GROMACS .gro file of N, CA and C in nm:
model
  429
    1UNK      N    1  -0.269  -0.704   1.455
    1UNK     CA    2  -0.301  -0.571   1.408
    1UNK      C    3  -0.205  -0.485   1.437
    2UNK      N    4  -0.138  -0.482   1.557
    2UNK     CA    5  -0.069  -0.343   1.574
    2UNK      C    6   0.059  -0.346   1.467
    3UNK      N    7   0.113  -0.437   1.474
    3UNK     CA    8   0.221  -0.458   1.375
    3UNK      C    9   0.196  -0.411   1.228
    4UNK      N   10   0.099  -0.429   1.166
    4UNK     CA   11   0.032  -0.392   1.045
    4UNK      C   12   0.026  -0.264   1.034
    5UNK      N   13  -0.029  -0.210   1.142
    5UNK     CA   14  -0.057  -0.057   1.180
    5UNK      C   15   0.074   0.004   1.167
    6UNK      N   16   0.163  -0.045   1.230
    6UNK     CA   17   0.301   0.015   1.226
    6UNK      C   18   0.385   0.016   1.104
    7UNK      N   19   0.358  -0.096   1.072
    7UNK     CA   20   0.395  -0.127   0.925
    7UNK      C   21   0.323  -0.018   0.777
    8UNK      N   22   0.217  -0.005   0.781
    8UNK     CA   23   0.169   0.095   0.731
    8UNK      C   24   0.196   0.257   0.725
    9UNK      N   25   0.174   0.259   0.870
    9UNK     CA   26   0.243   0.420   0.902
    9UNK      C   27   0.355   0.454   0.853
   10UNK      N   28   0.437   0.346   0.862
   10UNK     CA   29   0.589   0.374   0.841
   10UNK      C   30   0.596   0.384   0.716
   11UNK      N   31   0.587   0.288   0.616
   11UNK     CA   32   0.547   0.298   0.460
   11UNK      C   33   0.493   0.413   0.421
   12UNK      N   34   0.353   0.464   0.489
   12UNK     CA   35   0.315   0.576   0.437
   12UNK      C   36   0.385   0.719   0.472
   13UNK      N   37   0.454   0.704   0.573
   13UNK     CA   38   0.527   0.818   0.582
   13UNK      C   39   0.659   0.806   0.502
   14UNK      N   40   0.699   0.684   0.460
   14UNK     CA   41   0.855   0.701   0.386
   14UNK      C   42   0.784   0.754   0.241
   15UNK      N   43   0.678   0.679   0.197
   15UNK     CA   44   0.617   0.719   0.091
   15UNK      C   45   0.573   0.860   0.055
   16UNK      N   46   0.531   0.932   0.147
   16UNK     CA   47   0.467   1.031   0.110
   16UNK      C   48   0.594   1.150   0.124
   17UNK      N   49   0.682   1.099   0.197
   17UNK     CA   50   0.812   1.195   0.184
   17UNK      C   51   0.891   1.213   0.065
   18UNK      N   52   0.866   1.074  -0.004
   18UNK     CA   53   0.925   1.108  -0.159
   18UNK      C   54   0.835   1.139  -0.260
   19UNK      N   55   0.701   1.116  -0.248
   19UNK     CA   56   0.580   1.174  -0.343
   19UNK      C   57   0.536   1.317  -0.335
   20UNK      N   58   0.528   1.366  -0.196
   20UNK     CA   59   0.495   1.487  -0.173
   20UNK      C   60   0.591   1.589  -0.147
   21UNK      N   61   0.586   1.716  -0.217
   21UNK     CA   62   0.693   1.765  -0.195
   21UNK      C   63   0.689   1.875  -0.055
   22UNK      N   64   0.568   1.939  -0.052
   22UNK     CA   65   0.498   2.027   0.062
   22UNK      C   66   0.496   1.972   0.179
   23UNK      N   67   0.612   1.970   0.295
   23UNK     CA   68   0.596   1.938   0.431
   23UNK      C   69   0.430   1.917   0.464
   24UNK      N   70   0.378   2.003   0.449
   24UNK     CA   71   0.240   2.044   0.531
   24UNK      C   72   0.150   1.982   0.459
   25UNK      N   73   0.176   1.930   0.330
   25UNK     CA   74   0.094   1.851   0.255
   25UNK      C   75   0.090   1.723   0.272
   26UNK      N   76   0.221   1.665   0.315
   26UNK     CA   77   0.276   1.550   0.319
   26UNK      C   78   0.181   1.487   0.489
   27UNK      N   79   0.188   1.590   0.582
   27UNK     CA   80   0.091   1.552   0.681
   27UNK      C   81  -0.054   1.592   0.698
   28UNK      N   82  -0.100   1.669   0.601
   28UNK     CA   83  -0.230   1.642   0.580
   28UNK      C   84  -0.282   1.535   0.529
   29UNK      N   85  -0.203   1.478   0.421
   29UNK     CA   86  -0.230   1.344   0.382
   29UNK      C   87  -0.245   1.264   0.488
   30UNK      N   88  -0.113   1.217   0.557
   30UNK     CA   89  -0.098   1.112   0.657
   30UNK      C   90  -0.239   1.143   0.730
   31UNK      N   91  -0.296   1.265   0.794
   31UNK     CA   92  -0.362   1.275   0.950
   31UNK      C   93  -0.482   1.247   0.813
   32UNK      N   94  -0.497   1.287   0.703
   32UNK     CA   95  -0.655   1.251   0.610
   32UNK      C   96  -0.700   1.079   0.611
   33UNK      N   97  -0.555   1.025   0.566
   33UNK     CA   98  -0.569   0.895   0.533
   33UNK      C   99  -0.621   0.799   0.657
   34UNK      N  100  -0.533   0.852   0.791
   34UNK     CA  101  -0.563   0.799   0.930
   34UNK      C  102  -0.704   0.817   0.967
   35UNK      N  103  -0.753   0.930   0.928
   35UNK     CA  104  -0.842   0.963   0.986
   35UNK      C  105  -0.981   0.857   0.928
   36UNK      N  106  -0.945   0.872   0.761
   36UNK     CA  107  -1.041   0.760   0.673
   36UNK      C  108  -1.028   0.628   0.784
   37UNK      N  109  -0.931   0.609   0.760
   37UNK     CA  110  -0.904   0.468   0.779
   37UNK      C  111  -0.994   0.404   0.922
   38UNK      N  112  -0.937   0.494   1.022
   38UNK     CA  113  -1.056   0.507   1.174
   38UNK      C  114  -1.173   0.468   1.143
   39UNK      N  115  -1.213   0.570   1.027
   39UNK     CA  116  -1.386   0.573   0.981
   39UNK      C  117  -1.424   0.414   0.959
   40UNK      N  118  -1.327   0.371   0.847
   40UNK     CA  119  -1.378   0.274   0.768
   40UNK      C  120  -1.372   0.154   0.854
   41UNK      N  121  -1.283   0.174   0.974
   41UNK     CA  122  -1.255   0.023   1.037
   41UNK      C  123  -1.389   0.018   1.123
   42UNK      N  124  -1.464   0.094   1.130
   42UNK     CA  125  -1.606   0.100   1.250
   42UNK      C  126  -1.691   0.018   1.140
   43UNK      N  127  -1.654  -0.004   0.998
   43UNK     CA  128  -1.796  -0.041   0.898
   43UNK      C  129  -1.755  -0.211   0.923
   44UNK      N  130  -1.873  -0.286   0.915
   44UNK     CA  131  -1.869  -0.401   0.905
   44UNK      C  132  -1.888  -0.458   0.790
   45UNK      N  133  -1.837  -0.387   0.642
   45UNK     CA  134  -1.876  -0.472   0.534
   45UNK      C  135  -1.727  -0.518   0.506
   46UNK      N  136  -1.729  -0.637   0.405
   46UNK     CA  137  -1.651  -0.707   0.350
   46UNK      C  138  -1.557  -0.763   0.438
   47UNK      N  139  -1.646  -0.821   0.563
   47UNK     CA  140  -1.575  -0.897   0.663
   47UNK      C  141  -1.472  -0.820   0.716
   48UNK      N  142  -1.477  -0.725   0.727
   48UNK     CA  143  -1.361  -0.610   0.834
   48UNK      C  144  -1.250  -0.600   0.739
   49UNK      N  145  -1.273  -0.584   0.645
   49UNK     CA  146  -1.147  -0.567   0.523
   49UNK      C  147  -1.170  -0.382   0.447
   50UNK      N  148  -1.263  -0.351   0.494
   50UNK     CA  149  -1.317  -0.227   0.437
   50UNK      C  150  -1.167  -0.142   0.437
   51UNK      N  151  -1.121  -0.136   0.562
   51UNK     CA  152  -1.007  -0.054   0.565
   51UNK      C  153  -0.885  -0.059   0.468
   52UNK      N  154  -0.882  -0.187   0.437
   52UNK     CA  155  -0.764  -0.258   0.383
   52UNK      C  156  -0.778  -0.215   0.198
   53UNK      N  157  -0.921  -0.166   0.167
   53UNK     CA  158  -0.956  -0.180   0.014
   53UNK      C  159  -0.884  -0.011   0.024
   54UNK      N  160  -0.885   0.046   0.140
   54UNK     CA  161  -0.842   0.208   0.122
   54UNK      C  162  -0.687   0.194   0.140
   55UNK      N  163  -0.625   0.133   0.190
   55UNK     CA  164  -0.458   0.088   0.181
   55UNK      C  165  -0.426   0.042   0.035
   56UNK      N  166  -0.552  -0.062  -0.043
   56UNK     CA  167  -0.528  -0.078  -0.179
   56UNK      C  168  -0.525   0.013  -0.281
   57UNK      N  169  -0.621   0.081  -0.240
   57UNK     CA  170  -0.610   0.210  -0.358
   57UNK      C  171  -0.525   0.306  -0.335
   58UNK      N  172  -0.473   0.309  -0.189
   58UNK     CA  173  -0.329   0.399  -0.199
   58UNK      C  174  -0.227   0.311  -0.264
   59UNK      N  175  -0.223   0.218  -0.291
   59UNK     CA  176  -0.094   0.152  -0.314
   59UNK      C  177  -0.112   0.168  -0.456
   60UNK      N  178  -0.230   0.127  -0.511
   60UNK     CA  179  -0.236   0.142  -0.677
   60UNK      C  180  -0.221   0.289  -0.671
   61UNK      N  181  -0.255   0.392  -0.590
   61UNK     CA  182  -0.207   0.504  -0.656
   61UNK      C  183  -0.058   0.540  -0.658
   62UNK      N  184   0.023   0.508  -0.582
   62UNK     CA  185   0.147   0.496  -0.533
   62UNK      C  186   0.202   0.432  -0.671
   63UNK      N  187   0.164   0.301  -0.757
   63UNK     CA  188   0.203   0.241  -0.844
   63UNK      C  189   0.168   0.345  -0.961
   64UNK      N  190   0.055   0.387  -0.983
   64UNK     CA  191   0.009   0.480  -1.109
   64UNK      C  192   0.107   0.604  -1.088
   65UNK      N  193   0.115   0.647  -1.018
   65UNK     CA  194   0.206   0.781  -0.995
   65UNK      C  195   0.363   0.730  -1.043
   66UNK      N  196   0.395   0.638  -0.969
   66UNK     CA  197   0.531   0.595  -1.003
   66UNK      C  198   0.540   0.576  -1.170
   67UNK      N  199   0.482   0.507  -1.249
   67UNK     CA  200   0.438   0.440  -1.328
   67UNK      C  201   0.447   0.609  -1.431
   68UNK      N  202   0.360   0.659  -1.386
   68UNK     CA  203   0.345   0.816  -1.512
   68UNK      C  204   0.480   0.879  -1.501
   69UNK      N  205   0.575   0.891  -1.366
   69UNK     CA  206   0.698   0.960  -1.344
   69UNK      C  207   0.776   0.885  -1.427
   70UNK      N  208   0.765   0.759  -1.487
   70UNK     CA  209   0.856   0.689  -1.540
   70UNK      C  210   0.953   0.642  -1.435
   71UNK      N  211   0.920   0.646  -1.321
   71UNK     CA  212   0.969   0.565  -1.192
   71UNK      C  213   0.986   0.402  -1.213
   72UNK      N  214   1.118   0.333  -1.228
   72UNK     CA  215   1.112   0.215  -1.257
   72UNK      C  216   1.051   0.132  -1.103
   73UNK      N  217   1.073   0.171  -0.984
   73UNK     CA  218   1.015   0.082  -0.881
   73UNK      C  219   0.844   0.102  -0.882
   74UNK      N  220   0.784   0.159  -0.963
   74UNK     CA  221   0.631   0.129  -0.969
   74UNK      C  222   0.630  -0.021  -0.973
   75UNK      N  223   0.723  -0.097  -1.037
   75UNK     CA  224   0.706  -0.250  -1.084
   75UNK      C  225   0.670  -0.298  -0.926
   76UNK      N  226   0.710  -0.272  -0.815
   76UNK     CA  227   0.726  -0.327  -0.711
   76UNK      C  228   0.581  -0.308  -0.622
   77UNK      N  229   0.529  -0.199  -0.642
   77UNK     CA  230   0.395  -0.171  -0.590
   77UNK      C  231   0.325  -0.250  -0.685
   78UNK      N  232   0.312  -0.236  -0.772
   78UNK     CA  233   0.202  -0.296  -0.844
   78UNK      C  234   0.194  -0.449  -0.836
   79UNK      N  235   0.311  -0.539  -0.792
   79UNK     CA  236   0.298  -0.621  -0.758
   79UNK      C  237   0.269  -0.661  -0.585
   80UNK      N  238   0.311  -0.539  -0.519
   80UNK     CA  239   0.225  -0.537  -0.379
   80UNK      C  240   0.090  -0.563  -0.410
   81UNK      N  241   0.019  -0.449  -0.463
   81UNK     CA  242  -0.094  -0.435  -0.549
   81UNK      C  243  -0.153  -0.570  -0.559
   82UNK      N  244  -0.129  -0.643  -0.650
   82UNK     CA  245  -0.181  -0.779  -0.678
   82UNK      C  246  -0.193  -0.866  -0.575
   83UNK      N  247  -0.074  -0.877  -0.503
   83UNK     CA  248  -0.104  -0.983  -0.378
   83UNK      C  249  -0.196  -0.897  -0.250
   84UNK      N  250  -0.221  -0.799  -0.229
   84UNK     CA  251  -0.296  -0.745  -0.141
   84UNK      C  252  -0.411  -0.760  -0.204
   85UNK      N  253  -0.474  -0.730  -0.321
   85UNK     CA  254  -0.593  -0.777  -0.398
   85UNK      C  255  -0.615  -0.909  -0.334
   86UNK      N  256  -0.519  -0.994  -0.370
   86UNK     CA  257  -0.553  -1.144  -0.342
   86UNK      C  258  -0.604  -1.165  -0.202
   87UNK      N  259  -0.503  -1.110  -0.103
   87UNK     CA  260  -0.520  -1.136   0.028
   87UNK      C  261  -0.650  -1.065   0.083
   88UNK      N  262  -0.686  -0.950   0.043
   88UNK     CA  263  -0.804  -0.920   0.077
   88UNK      C  264  -0.918  -1.011   0.042
   89UNK      N  265  -0.929  -1.086  -0.069
   89UNK     CA  266  -1.021  -1.167  -0.098
   89UNK      C  267  -1.035  -1.282  -0.034
   90UNK      N  268  -0.898  -1.342  -0.007
   90UNK     CA  269  -0.880  -1.440   0.092
   90UNK      C  270  -0.941  -1.394   0.253
   91UNK      N  271  -0.923  -1.253   0.306
   91UNK     CA  272  -0.952  -1.221   0.414
   91UNK      C  273  -1.146  -1.257   0.420
   92UNK      N  274  -1.155  -1.184   0.325
   92UNK     CA  275  -1.325  -1.140   0.285
   92UNK      C  276  -1.417  -1.260   0.287
   93UNK      N  277  -1.350  -1.375   0.217
   93UNK     CA  278  -1.425  -1.503   0.211
   93UNK      C  279  -1.413  -1.593   0.291
   94UNK      N  280  -1.341  -1.566   0.389
   94UNK     CA  281  -1.273  -1.654   0.489
   94UNK      C  282  -1.415  -1.743   0.578
   95UNK      N  283  -1.513  -1.631   0.616
   95UNK     CA  284  -1.627  -1.681   0.697
   95UNK      C  285  -1.678  -1.786   0.609
   96UNK      N  286  -1.720  -1.733   0.461
   96UNK     CA  287  -1.785  -1.829   0.399
   96UNK      C  288  -1.703  -1.971   0.363
   97UNK      N  289  -1.576  -1.980   0.328
   97UNK     CA  290  -1.529  -2.061   0.339
   97UNK      C  291  -1.506  -2.186   0.441
   98UNK      N  292  -1.503  -2.116   0.524
   98UNK     CA  293  -1.500  -2.221   0.678
   98UNK      C  294  -1.625  -2.310   0.684
   99UNK      N  295  -1.719  -2.263   0.611
   99UNK     CA  296  -1.818  -2.364   0.613
   99UNK      C  297  -1.803  -2.494   0.519
  100UNK      N  298  -1.711  -2.481   0.426
  100UNK     CA  299  -1.688  -2.613   0.305
  100UNK      C  300  -1.549  -2.615   0.344
  101UNK      N  301  -1.453  -2.577   0.386
  101UNK     CA  302  -1.344  -2.600   0.430
  101UNK      C  303  -1.306  -2.586   0.560
  102UNK      N  304  -1.259  -2.647   0.657
  102UNK     CA  305  -1.254  -2.634   0.800
  102UNK      C  306  -1.130  -2.511   0.794
  103UNK      N  307  -1.036  -2.503   0.743
  103UNK     CA  308  -0.922  -2.462   0.743
  103UNK      C  309  -0.933  -2.293   0.713
  104UNK      N  310  -1.050  -2.282   0.638
  104UNK     CA  311  -1.079  -2.148   0.590
  104UNK      C  312  -0.969  -2.105   0.476
  105UNK      N  313  -0.973  -1.966   0.459
  105UNK     CA  314  -0.868  -1.897   0.378
  105UNK      C  315  -0.771  -1.768   0.429
  106UNK      N  316  -0.827  -1.765   0.578
  106UNK     CA  317  -0.754  -1.677   0.634
  106UNK      C  318  -0.598  -1.676   0.658
  107UNK      N  319  -0.546  -1.785   0.628
  107UNK     CA  320  -0.396  -1.807   0.608
  107UNK      C  321  -0.372  -1.774   0.519
  108UNK      N  322  -0.452  -1.741   0.419
  108UNK     CA  323  -0.397  -1.683   0.281
  108UNK      C  324  -0.363  -1.547   0.283
  109UNK      N  325  -0.454  -1.501   0.379
  109UNK     CA  326  -0.450  -1.328   0.399
  109UNK      C  327  -0.299  -1.330   0.448
  110UNK      N  328  -0.273  -1.371   0.553
  110UNK     CA  329  -0.133  -1.388   0.598
  110UNK      C  330  -0.008  -1.411   0.499
  111UNK      N  331  -0.023  -1.494   0.429
  111UNK     CA  332   0.068  -1.518   0.308
  111UNK      C  333   0.099  -1.417   0.234
  112UNK      N  334  -0.041  -1.370   0.177
  112UNK     CA  335  -0.018  -1.269   0.053
  112UNK      C  336  -0.008  -1.130   0.091
  113UNK      N  337  -0.024  -1.127   0.254
  113UNK     CA  338   0.026  -0.976   0.312
  113UNK      C  339   0.146  -0.974   0.317
  114UNK      N  340   0.203  -1.101   0.370
  114UNK     CA  341   0.369  -1.061   0.369
  114UNK      C  342   0.470  -1.071   0.265
  115UNK      N  343   0.383  -1.127   0.134
  115UNK     CA  344   0.430  -1.087   0.017
  115UNK      C  345   0.442  -0.926  -0.046
  116UNK      N  346   0.322  -0.894  -0.016
  116UNK     CA  347   0.284  -0.760  -0.031
  116UNK      C  348   0.399  -0.655   0.046
  117UNK      N  349   0.406  -0.707   0.171
  117UNK     CA  350   0.517  -0.625   0.262
  117UNK      C  351   0.618  -0.635   0.189
  118UNK      N  352   0.684  -0.723   0.148
  118UNK     CA  353   0.798  -0.784   0.068
  118UNK      C  354   0.807  -0.675  -0.036
  119UNK      N  355   0.746  -0.669  -0.135
  119UNK     CA  356   0.737  -0.606  -0.242
  119UNK      C  357   0.743  -0.429  -0.196
  120UNK      N  358   0.656  -0.393  -0.095
  120UNK     CA  359   0.671  -0.309  -0.044
  120UNK      C  360   0.800  -0.235   0.004
  121UNK      N  361   0.849  -0.283   0.081
  121UNK     CA  362   1.008  -0.261   0.115
  121UNK      C  363   1.132  -0.280   0.012
  122UNK      N  364   1.078  -0.357  -0.051
  122UNK     CA  365   1.178  -0.338  -0.203
  122UNK      C  366   1.144  -0.217  -0.284
  123UNK      N  367   1.031  -0.187  -0.301
  123UNK     CA  368   0.991  -0.085  -0.367
  123UNK      C  369   1.043   0.056  -0.284
  124UNK      N  370   1.011   0.092  -0.151
  124UNK     CA  371   1.043   0.203  -0.112
  124UNK      C  372   1.220   0.182  -0.098
  125UNK      N  373   1.273   0.100  -0.071
  125UNK     CA  374   1.430   0.099  -0.074
  125UNK      C  375   1.460   0.110  -0.234
  126UNK      N  376   1.402   0.102  -0.317
  126UNK     CA  377   1.435   0.101  -0.444
  126UNK      C  378   1.450   0.288  -0.483
  127UNK      N  379   1.311   0.331  -0.451
  127UNK     CA  380   1.297   0.454  -0.449
  127UNK      C  381   1.373   0.540  -0.374
  128UNK      N  382   1.435   0.531  -0.279
  128UNK     CA  383   1.533   0.566  -0.181
  128UNK      C  384   1.670   0.581  -0.237
  129UNK      N  385   1.708   0.451  -0.325
  129UNK     CA  386   1.826   0.420  -0.368
  129UNK      C  387   1.853   0.512  -0.486
  130UNK      N  388   1.740   0.529  -0.541
  130UNK     CA  389   1.719   0.601  -0.704
  130UNK      C  390   1.792   0.734  -0.691
  131UNK      N  391   1.851   0.781  -0.802
  131UNK     CA  392   1.915   0.909  -0.807
  131UNK      C  393   1.815   1.007  -0.858
  132UNK      N  394   1.701   0.944  -0.925
  132UNK     CA  395   1.601   1.042  -0.972
  132UNK      C  396   1.510   1.109  -0.864
  133UNK      N  397   1.480   1.217  -0.885
  133UNK     CA  398   1.404   1.289  -0.768
  133UNK      C  399   1.274   1.285  -0.820
  134UNK      N  400   1.163   1.216  -0.725
  134UNK     CA  401   1.044   1.186  -0.767
  134UNK      C  402   0.929   1.317  -0.750
  135UNK      N  403   0.977   1.369  -0.671
  135UNK     CA  404   0.936   1.531  -0.653
  135UNK      C  405   0.959   1.606  -0.740
  136UNK      N  406   1.028   1.624  -0.843
  136UNK     CA  407   1.065   1.696  -0.928
  136UNK      C  408   0.956   1.677  -1.067
  137UNK      N  409   0.888   1.781  -1.074
  137UNK     CA  410   0.770   1.765  -1.194
  137UNK      C  411   0.858   1.773  -1.319
  138UNK      N  412   0.995   1.781  -1.325
  138UNK     CA  413   1.078   1.767  -1.457
  138UNK      C  414   1.119   1.632  -1.473
  139UNK      N  415   1.088   1.525  -1.378
  139UNK     CA  416   1.189   1.427  -1.349
  139UNK      C  417   1.175   1.325  -1.489
  140UNK      N  418   1.049   1.323  -1.541
  140UNK     CA  419   1.020   1.243  -1.675
  140UNK      C  420   1.080   1.304  -1.787
  141UNK      N  421   1.130   1.467  -1.751
  141UNK     CA  422   1.184   1.518  -1.875
  141UNK      C  423   1.357   1.462  -1.859
  142UNK      N  424   1.393   1.450  -1.747
  142UNK     CA  425   1.520   1.456  -1.717
  142UNK      C  426   1.603   1.333  -1.780
  143UNK      N  427   1.536   1.226  -1.767
  143UNK     CA  428   1.578   1.102  -1.827
  143UNK      C  429   1.592   1.121  -2.007
   0.00000   0.00000   0.00000
């Protein structure tokens, strides 16, 4: 769990640095997301996966924002979202599937999250290598 939290925080920091222009707005976003995540972590819904739904929504938001700005790195975040959805489903249904299949589906959670992490790393790397300025409201006009 600690490594997932560190990965999420690092990714969130790098993404907000590229997507949000004002430094204070970036920090407010990060602190707000962390606060909401801590609250969701306490709720027992979806077999403890509710906090990951928040991260999924953020991932989808990033993908849509990049798509609207005509930034080609959106595809990596879209792919990451798809694998994260699959992972959340596998994690959520694990308790029920253990009754039928002794191995359960939790191992799929780890596989899908690893693939999601790969796409996030590639997406962030692509964003930082890109010459286009995502923060520039004229970015789509500049192409």
